[in-house]
């Protein structure tokens, strides 16, 4: 039997996250079955969750209207790992400085949407990330920056601004770790996260 993963699939890079979770699991000798989450009812069965980028206003509205928001909160309350990327980070934050975003408050951070300016709409940067030996090739697309980091820990910064944070079982990145073949961020969030609980190998055997 394998771990059960969920990719929130109301919008965004669902297939890419699925593939990245599968690669990270293989690298950690774990088996995983990934489900796409579009409705309430599936999240409670998931051992780990990814919340992709997209448009944070749309994602937060759909998560609440579909009843998935409360399930994601319960998932995190239970100490299970969540990786929230780009718009996913905005939705997971406690303050997105935008009335159209209904934040989940899972990361004690303030974010600024589209913070890196027009000329830098999209760029790739070699990022030093706490917990990784080599720089991570981070792809930023209309990315948010993180302004106030309350109880969260900064894992990486770019241009002097935090772009990856961790708080308990939740990891948030302003960039898109699903868009490169390098699955180390998924590995860090799900399989090397000391603050998160995953069923032990023998429990799933
Ligand atoms: N700019 C988007 C937002 O503010 C996020 C972009 C992304 O997820 N690539 O919601």
GROMACS .gro file of N, CA and C in nm, residues 68-198:
model
  393
   68UNK      N    1  -1.364   2.288   0.036
   68UNK     CA    2  -1.232   2.225   0.048
   68UNK      C    3  -1.144   2.302   0.148
   69UNK      N    4  -1.171   2.431   0.164
   69UNK     CA    5  -1.088   2.515   0.253
   69UNK      C    6  -1.082   2.458   0.395
   70UNK      N    7  -1.198   2.424   0.448
   70UNK     CA    8  -1.202   2.371   0.586
   70UNK      C    9  -1.126   2.238   0.595
   71UNK      N   10  -1.133   2.159   0.489
   71UNK     CA   11  -1.063   2.030   0.491
   71UNK      C   12  -0.911   2.049   0.488
   72UNK      N   13  -0.865   2.151   0.417
   72UNK     CA   14  -0.721   2.178   0.413
   72UNK      C   15  -0.674   2.224   0.551
   73UNK      N   16  -0.755   2.307   0.617
   73UNK     CA   17  -0.721   2.352   0.753
   73UNK      C   18  -0.711   2.231   0.848
   74UNK      N   19  -0.807   2.140   0.837
   74UNK     CA   20  -0.805   2.022   0.925
   74UNK      C   21  -0.683   1.935   0.897
   75UNK      N   22  -0.644   1.925   0.770
   75UNK     CA   23  -0.525   1.850   0.729
   75UNK      C   24  -0.402   1.906   0.800
   76UNK      N   25  -0.389   2.040   0.797
   76UNK     CA   26  -0.273   2.104   0.861
   76UNK      C   27  -0.283   2.094   1.013
   77UNK      N   28  -0.404   2.109   1.067
   77UNK     CA   29  -0.422   2.095   1.213
   77UNK      C   30  -0.376   1.957   1.260
   78UNK      N   31  -0.392   1.857   1.174
   78UNK     CA   32  -0.352   1.720   1.209
   78UNK      C   33  -0.202   1.700   1.192
   79UNK      N   34  -0.129   1.805   1.150
   79UNK     CA   35   0.017   1.795   1.137
   79UNK      C   36   0.063   1.729   1.008
   80UNK      N   37  -0.029   1.718   0.911
   80UNK     CA   38   0.011   1.655   0.784
   80UNK      C   39   0.071   1.762   0.691
   81UNK      N   40   0.165   1.720   0.604
   81UNK     CA   41   0.238   1.819   0.524
   81UNK      C   42   0.157   1.879   0.409
   82UNK      N   43   0.180   2.009   0.388
   82UNK     CA   44   0.119   2.083   0.277
   82UNK      C   45   0.229   2.165   0.212
   83UNK      N   46   0.238   2.156   0.079
   83UNK     CA   47   0.327   2.244   0.002
   83UNK      C   48   0.239   2.338  -0.079
   84UNK      N   49   0.255   2.469  -0.055
   84UNK     CA   50   0.173   2.569  -0.121
   84UNK      C   51   0.264   2.656  -0.208
   85UNK      N   52   0.238   2.658  -0.338
   85UNK     CA   53   0.330   2.726  -0.429
   85UNK      C   54   0.263   2.844  -0.499
   86UNK      N   55   0.335   2.955  -0.506
   86UNK     CA   56   0.294   3.076  -0.577
   86UNK      C   57   0.153   3.121  -0.534
   87UNK      N   58   0.053   3.114  -0.621
   87UNK     CA   59  -0.081   3.154  -0.576
   87UNK      C   60  -0.125   3.069  -0.456
   88UNK      N   61  -0.078   2.946  -0.450
   88UNK     CA   62  -0.109   2.859  -0.335
   88UNK      C   63  -0.054   2.919  -0.206
   89UNK      N   64   0.067   2.976  -0.214
   89UNK     CA   65   0.126   3.044  -0.098
   89UNK      C   66   0.041   3.164  -0.057
   90UNK      N   67  -0.007   3.238  -0.158
   90UNK     CA   68  -0.090   3.357  -0.129
   90UNK      C   69  -0.216   3.313  -0.054
   91UNK      N   70  -0.278   3.206  -0.101
   91UNK     CA   71  -0.401   3.156  -0.038
   91UNK      C   72  -0.372   3.102   0.103
   92UNK      N   73  -0.256   3.041   0.120
   92UNK     CA   74  -0.220   2.983   0.252
   92UNK      C   75  -0.177   3.090   0.352
   93UNK      N   76  -0.149   3.211   0.306
   93UNK     CA   77  -0.095   3.316   0.394
   93UNK      C   78  -0.201   3.364   0.493
   94UNK      N   79  -0.158   3.453   0.583
   94UNK     CA   80  -0.256   3.512   0.675
   94UNK      C   81  -0.301   3.649   0.627
   95UNK      N   82  -0.227   3.708   0.529
   95UNK     CA   83  -0.266   3.839   0.478
   95UNK      C   84  -0.210   3.859   0.338
   96UNK      N   85  -0.300   3.866   0.239
   96UNK     CA   86  -0.258   3.886   0.101
   96UNK      C   87  -0.280   4.030   0.056
   97UNK      N   88  -0.320   4.116   0.149
   97UNK     CA   89  -0.342   4.259   0.119
   97UNK      C   90  -0.433   4.278  -0.003
   98UNK      N   91  -0.533   4.192  -0.014
   98UNK     CA   92  -0.626   4.200  -0.128
   98UNK      C   93  -0.760   4.141  -0.081
   99UNK      N   94  -0.863   4.224  -0.082
   99UNK     CA   95  -0.994   4.179  -0.031
   99UNK      C   96  -1.052   4.061  -0.107
  100UNK      N   97  -1.006   4.044  -0.230
  100UNK     CA   98  -1.063   3.935  -0.312
  100UNK      C   99  -1.004   3.799  -0.276
  101UNK      N  100  -0.900   3.800  -0.195
  101UNK     CA  101  -0.840   3.673  -0.152
  101UNK      C  102  -0.886   3.642  -0.010
  102UNK      N  103  -0.948   3.526   0.006
  102UNK     CA  104  -0.987   3.483   0.141
  102UNK      C  105  -0.880   3.386   0.191
  103UNK      N  106  -0.786   3.438   0.271
  103UNK     CA  107  -0.669   3.360   0.310
  103UNK      C  108  -0.708   3.246   0.404
  104UNK      N  109  -0.626   3.140   0.398
  104UNK     CA  110  -0.650   3.026   0.489
  104UNK      C  111  -0.577   3.044   0.622
  105UNK      N  112  -0.483   3.136   0.628
  105UNK     CA  113  -0.412   3.162   0.754
  105UNK      C  114  -0.330   3.043   0.804
  106UNK      N  115  -0.272   2.967   0.712
  106UNK     CA  116  -0.193   2.850   0.751
  106UNK      C  117  -0.046   2.885   0.769
  107UNK      N  118  -0.004   2.996   0.710
  107UNK     CA  119   0.131   3.048   0.726
  107UNK      C  120   0.119   3.190   0.780
  108UNK      N  121   0.192   3.218   0.887
  108UNK     CA  122   0.181   3.348   0.952
  108UNK      C  123   0.267   3.450   0.877
  109UNK      N  124   0.229   3.477   0.752
  109UNK     CA  125   0.306   3.570   0.670
  109UNK      C  126   0.213   3.665   0.595
  110UNK      N  127   0.266   3.785   0.567
  110UNK     CA  128   0.199   3.879   0.479
  110UNK      C  129   0.264   3.867   0.342
  111UNK      N  130   0.186   3.864   0.237
  111UNK     CA  131   0.245   3.853   0.103
  111UNK      C  132   0.205   3.973   0.018
  112UNK      N  133   0.291   4.002  -0.078
  112UNK     CA  134   0.256   4.104  -0.177
  112UNK      C  135   0.244   4.034  -0.311
  113UNK      N  136   0.125   4.037  -0.369
  113UNK     CA  137   0.104   3.970  -0.498
  113UNK      C  138   0.185   4.041  -0.607
  114UNK      N  139   0.229   3.964  -0.706
  114UNK     CA  140   0.300   4.019  -0.824
  114UNK      C  141   0.410   4.117  -0.783
  115UNK      N  142   0.493   4.075  -0.690
  115UNK     CA  143   0.584   4.169  -0.625
  115UNK      C  144   0.711   4.199  -0.703
  116UNK      N  145   0.741   4.118  -0.804
  116UNK     CA  146   0.872   4.135  -0.867
  116UNK      C  147   0.870   4.220  -0.993
  117UNK      N  148   0.759   4.289  -1.019
  117UNK     CA  149   0.757   4.389  -1.124
  117UNK      C  150   0.739   4.334  -1.263
  118UNK      N  151   0.700   4.422  -1.355
  118UNK     CA  152   0.665   4.381  -1.491
  118UNK      C  153   0.782   4.321  -1.569
  119UNK      N  154   0.897   4.392  -1.562
  119UNK     CA  155   1.011   4.343  -1.640
  119UNK      C  156   1.050   4.203  -1.595
  120UNK      N  157   1.022   4.176  -1.469
  120UNK     CA  158   1.062   4.046  -1.415
  120UNK      C  159   0.939   3.959  -1.395
  121UNK      N  160   0.841   3.975  -1.484
  121UNK     CA  161   0.720   3.894  -1.478
  121UNK      C  162   0.752   3.747  -1.453
  122UNK      N  163   0.855   3.703  -1.521
  122UNK     CA  164   0.888   3.562  -1.517
  122UNK      C  165   1.040   3.550  -1.526
  123UNK      N  166   1.102   3.478  -1.437
  123UNK     CA  167   1.247   3.461  -1.441
  123UNK      C  168   1.288   3.337  -1.362
  124UNK      N  169   1.411   3.293  -1.389
  124UNK     CA  170   1.463   3.178  -1.317
  124UNK      C  171   1.584   3.222  -1.237
  125UNK      N  172   1.596   3.174  -1.115
  125UNK     CA  173   1.707   3.217  -1.030
  125UNK      C  174   1.762   3.097  -0.952
  126UNK      N  175   1.895   3.091  -0.938
  126UNK     CA  176   1.954   2.985  -0.856
  126UNK      C  177   1.940   3.026  -0.709
  127UNK      N  178   1.860   2.952  -0.638
  127UNK     CA  179   1.821   2.994  -0.503
  127UNK      C  180   1.888   2.907  -0.397
  128UNK      N  181   1.951   2.973  -0.301
  128UNK     CA  182   2.001   2.898  -0.185
  128UNK      C  183   1.884   2.872  -0.092
  129UNK      N  184   1.857   2.746  -0.067
  129UNK     CA  185   1.742   2.709   0.017
  129UNK      C  186   1.794   2.632   0.138
  130UNK      N  187   1.751   2.675   0.257
  130UNK     CA  188   1.792   2.606   0.379
  130UNK      C  189   1.752   2.459   0.369
  131UNK      N  190   1.846   2.371   0.394
  131UNK     CA  191   1.816   2.228   0.389
  131UNK      C  192   1.859   2.163   0.258
  132UNK      N  193   1.895   2.243   0.156
  132UNK     CA  194   1.943   2.187   0.029
  132UNK      C  195   2.091   2.221   0.011
  133UNK      N  196   2.168   2.122  -0.035
  133UNK     CA  197   2.313   2.141  -0.050
  133UNK      C  198   2.349   2.232  -0.166
  134UNK      N  199   2.278   2.215  -0.278
  134UNK     CA  200   2.309   2.291  -0.399
  134UNK      C  201   2.195   2.388  -0.427
  135UNK      N  202   2.223   2.502  -0.496
  135UNK     CA  203   2.116   2.597  -0.529
  135UNK      C  204   2.003   2.530  -0.606
  136UNK      N  205   1.884   2.581  -0.582
  136UNK     CA  206   1.766   2.525  -0.648
  136UNK      C  207   1.727   2.616  -0.767
  137UNK      N  208   1.704   2.559  -0.887
  137UNK     CA  209   1.667   2.641  -1.003
  137UNK      C  210   1.520   2.684  -0.992
  138UNK      N  211   1.498   2.802  -0.936
  138UNK     CA  212   1.360   2.843  -0.903
  138UNK      C  213   1.298   2.924  -1.016
  139UNK      N  214   1.181   2.882  -1.062
  139UNK     CA  215   1.108   2.952  -1.168
  139UNK      C  216   1.001   3.040  -1.103
  140UNK      N  217   1.011   3.170  -1.128
  140UNK     CA  218   0.915   3.267  -1.073
  140UNK      C  219   0.824   3.315  -1.185
  141UNK      N  220   0.693   3.310  -1.166
  141UNK     CA  221   0.597   3.360  -1.265
  141UNK      C  222   0.497   3.451  -1.194
  142UNK      N  223   0.505   3.580  -1.222
  142UNK     CA  224   0.419   3.678  -1.153
  142UNK      C  225   0.410   3.645  -1.004
  143UNK      N  226   0.527   3.631  -0.946
  143UNK     CA  227   0.538   3.572  -0.812
  143UNK      C  228   0.511   3.673  -0.701
  144UNK      N  229   0.460   3.625  -0.591
  144UNK     CA  230   0.447   3.710  -0.473
  144UNK      C  231   0.580   3.716  -0.397
  145UNK      N  232   0.595   3.818  -0.315
  145UNK     CA  233   0.704   3.819  -0.218
  145UNK      C  234   0.641   3.815  -0.080
  146UNK      N  235   0.722   3.780   0.017
  146UNK     CA  236   0.673   3.767   0.153
  146UNK      C  237   0.729   3.885   0.233
  147UNK      N  238   0.642   3.961   0.298
  147UNK     CA  239   0.688   4.081   0.368
  147UNK      C  240   0.711   4.058   0.516
  148UNK      N  241   0.608   4.018   0.585
  148UNK     CA  242   0.623   3.999   0.729
  148UNK      C  243   0.618   3.851   0.761
  149UNK      N  244   0.720   3.807   0.826
  149UNK     CA  245   0.726   3.666   0.864
  149UNK      C  246   0.707   3.661   1.014
  150UNK      N  247   0.587   3.624   1.057
  150UNK     CA  248   0.559   3.615   1.199
  150UNK      C  249   0.625   3.491   1.256
  151UNK      N  250   0.546   3.387   1.275
  151UNK     CA  251   0.597   3.263   1.335
  151UNK      C  252   0.659   3.169   1.233
  152UNK      N  253   0.663   3.210   1.106
  152UNK     CA  254   0.720   3.123   1.004
  152UNK      C  255   0.872   3.139   1.000
  153UNK      N  256   0.940   3.042   0.940
  153UNK     CA  257   1.085   3.046   0.923
  153UNK      C  258   1.116   3.068   0.776
  154UNK      N  259   1.209   3.158   0.748
  154UNK     CA  260   1.247   3.183   0.608
  154UNK      C  261   1.343   3.074   0.562
  155UNK      N  262   1.311   3.010   0.450
  155UNK     CA  263   1.399   2.907   0.393
  155UNK      C  264   1.485   2.963   0.281
  156UNK      N  265   1.435   3.067   0.213
  156UNK     CA  266   1.510   3.125   0.101
  156UNK      C  267   1.464   3.267   0.075
  157UNK      N  268   1.556   3.351   0.026
  157UNK     CA  269   1.521   3.488  -0.011
  157UNK      C  270   1.578   3.518  -0.149
  158UNK      N  271   1.516   3.611  -0.221
  158UNK     CA  272   1.567   3.659  -0.349
  158UNK      C  273   1.550   3.809  -0.352
  159UNK      N  274   1.651   3.882  -0.399
  159UNK     CA  275   1.642   4.028  -0.403
  159UNK      C  276   1.615   4.084  -0.263
  160UNK      N  277   1.663   4.016  -0.161
  160UNK     CA  278   1.644   4.063  -0.025
  160UNK      C  279   1.507   4.038   0.034
  161UNK      N  280   1.422   3.965  -0.040
  161UNK     CA  281   1.287   3.938   0.012
  161UNK      C  282   1.265   3.788   0.026
  162UNK      N  283   1.202   3.744   0.135
  162UNK     CA  284   1.177   3.602   0.150
  162UNK      C  285   1.089   3.547   0.037
  163UNK      N  286   1.124   3.429  -0.014
  163UNK     CA  287   1.045   3.365  -0.120
  163UNK      C  288   1.013   3.219  -0.089
  164UNK      N  289   1.062   3.170   0.025
  164UNK     CA  290   1.022   3.036   0.070
  164UNK      C  291   1.019   3.037   0.222
  165UNK      N  292   0.913   2.983   0.277
  165UNK     CA  293   0.897   2.981   0.422
  165UNK      C  294   0.842   2.846   0.466
  166UNK      N  295   0.859   2.822   0.596
  166UNK     CA  296   0.807   2.699   0.654
  166UNK      C  297   0.748   2.731   0.789
  167UNK      N  298   0.636   2.672   0.819
  167UNK     CA  299   0.578   2.684   0.953
  167UNK      C  300   0.514   2.551   0.986
  168UNK      N  301   0.572   2.481   1.081
  168UNK     CA  302   0.521   2.348   1.115
  168UNK      C  303   0.522   2.259   0.992
  169UNK      N  304   0.409   2.201   0.961
  169UNK     CA  305   0.403   2.104   0.850
  169UNK      C  306   0.378   2.171   0.715
  170UNK      N  307   0.376   2.305   0.712
  170UNK     CA  308   0.344   2.376   0.588
  170UNK      C  309   0.469   2.443   0.529
  171UNK      N  310   0.494   2.419   0.402
  171UNK     CA  311   0.600   2.488   0.330
  171UNK      C  312   0.535   2.571   0.220
  172UNK      N  313   0.575   2.698   0.209
  172UNK     CA  314   0.522   2.784   0.104
  172UNK      C  315   0.635   2.840   0.020
  173UNK      N  316   0.619   2.838  -0.114
  173UNK     CA  317   0.720   2.897  -0.202
  173UNK      C  318   0.654   2.996  -0.297
  174UNK      N  319   0.724   3.108  -0.322
  174UNK     CA  320   0.674   3.207  -0.418
  174UNK      C  321   0.697   3.159  -0.561
  175UNK      N  322   0.789   3.061  -0.576
  175UNK     CA  323   0.824   3.010  -0.709
  175UNK      C  324   0.752   2.878  -0.736
  176UNK      N  325   0.783   2.818  -0.852
  176UNK     CA  326   0.711   2.698  -0.898
  176UNK      C  327   0.802   2.575  -0.901
  177UNK      N  328   0.814   2.503  -0.792
  177UNK     CA  329   0.905   2.388  -0.790
  177UNK      C  330   0.856   2.271  -0.875
  178UNK      N  331   0.732   2.279  -0.923
  178UNK     CA  332   0.679   2.171  -1.007
  178UNK      C  333   0.724   2.187  -1.153
  179UNK      N  334   0.784   2.303  -1.187
  179UNK     CA  335   0.815   2.331  -1.327
  179UNK      C  336   0.958   2.295  -1.367
  180UNK      N  337   1.033   2.235  -1.275
  180UNK     CA  338   1.166   2.186  -1.311
  180UNK      C  339   1.171   2.037  -1.276
  181UNK      N  340   1.263   1.964  -1.337
  181UNK     CA  341   1.273   1.821  -1.305
  181UNK      C  342   1.326   1.798  -1.164
  182UNK      N  343   1.374   1.903  -1.100
  182UNK     CA  344   1.437   1.894  -0.968
  182UNK      C  345   1.328   1.888  -0.859
  183UNK      N  346   1.313   1.772  -0.798
  183UNK     CA  347   1.201   1.755  -0.704
  183UNK      C  348   1.244   1.772  -0.558
  184UNK      N  349   1.356   1.843  -0.535
  184UNK     CA  350   1.406   1.853  -0.397
  184UNK      C  351   1.315   1.935  -0.306
  185UNK      N  352   1.242   2.033  -0.361
  185UNK     CA  353   1.152   2.110  -0.275
  185UNK      C  354   1.034   2.022  -0.229
  186UNK      N  355   0.982   1.942  -0.319
  186UNK     CA  356   0.876   1.848  -0.280
  186UNK      C  357   0.932   1.748  -0.178
  187UNK      N  358   1.057   1.708  -0.198
  187UNK     CA  359   1.119   1.616  -0.103
  187UNK      C  360   1.129   1.679   0.036
  188UNK      N  361   1.172   1.805   0.037
  188UNK     CA  362   1.187   1.879   0.164
  188UNK      C  363   1.052   1.894   0.235
  189UNK      N  364   0.950   1.930   0.158
  189UNK     CA  365   0.818   1.957   0.217
  189UNK      C  366   0.752   1.830   0.268
  190UNK      N  367   0.769   1.720   0.194
  190UNK     CA  368   0.690   1.600   0.226
  190UNK      C  369   0.769   1.491   0.298
  191UNK      N  370   0.891   1.469   0.255
  191UNK     CA  371   0.961   1.350   0.303
  191UNK      C  372   1.076   1.381   0.397
  192UNK      N  373   1.114   1.509   0.408
  192UNK     CA  374   1.222   1.546   0.500
  192UNK      C  375   1.173   1.653   0.596
  193UNK      N  376   1.043   1.655   0.621
  193UNK     CA  377   0.984   1.760   0.704
  193UNK      C  378   0.963   1.706   0.846
  194UNK      N  379   1.055   1.744   0.934
  194UNK     CA  380   1.052   1.690   1.071
  194UNK      C  381   0.929   1.734   1.150
  195UNK      N  382   0.866   1.843   1.106
  195UNK     CA  383   0.749   1.893   1.178
  195UNK      C  384   0.618   1.836   1.125
  196UNK      N  385   0.628   1.746   1.030
  196UNK     CA  386   0.507   1.690   0.970
  196UNK      C  387   0.500   1.540   0.997
  197UNK      N  388   0.378   1.489   1.005
  197UNK     CA  389   0.362   1.346   1.026
  197UNK      C  390   0.322   1.279   0.895
  198UNK      N  391   0.392   1.171   0.864
  198UNK     CA  392   0.356   1.084   0.751
  198UNK      C  393   0.348   0.944   0.807
   0.00000   0.00000   0.00000
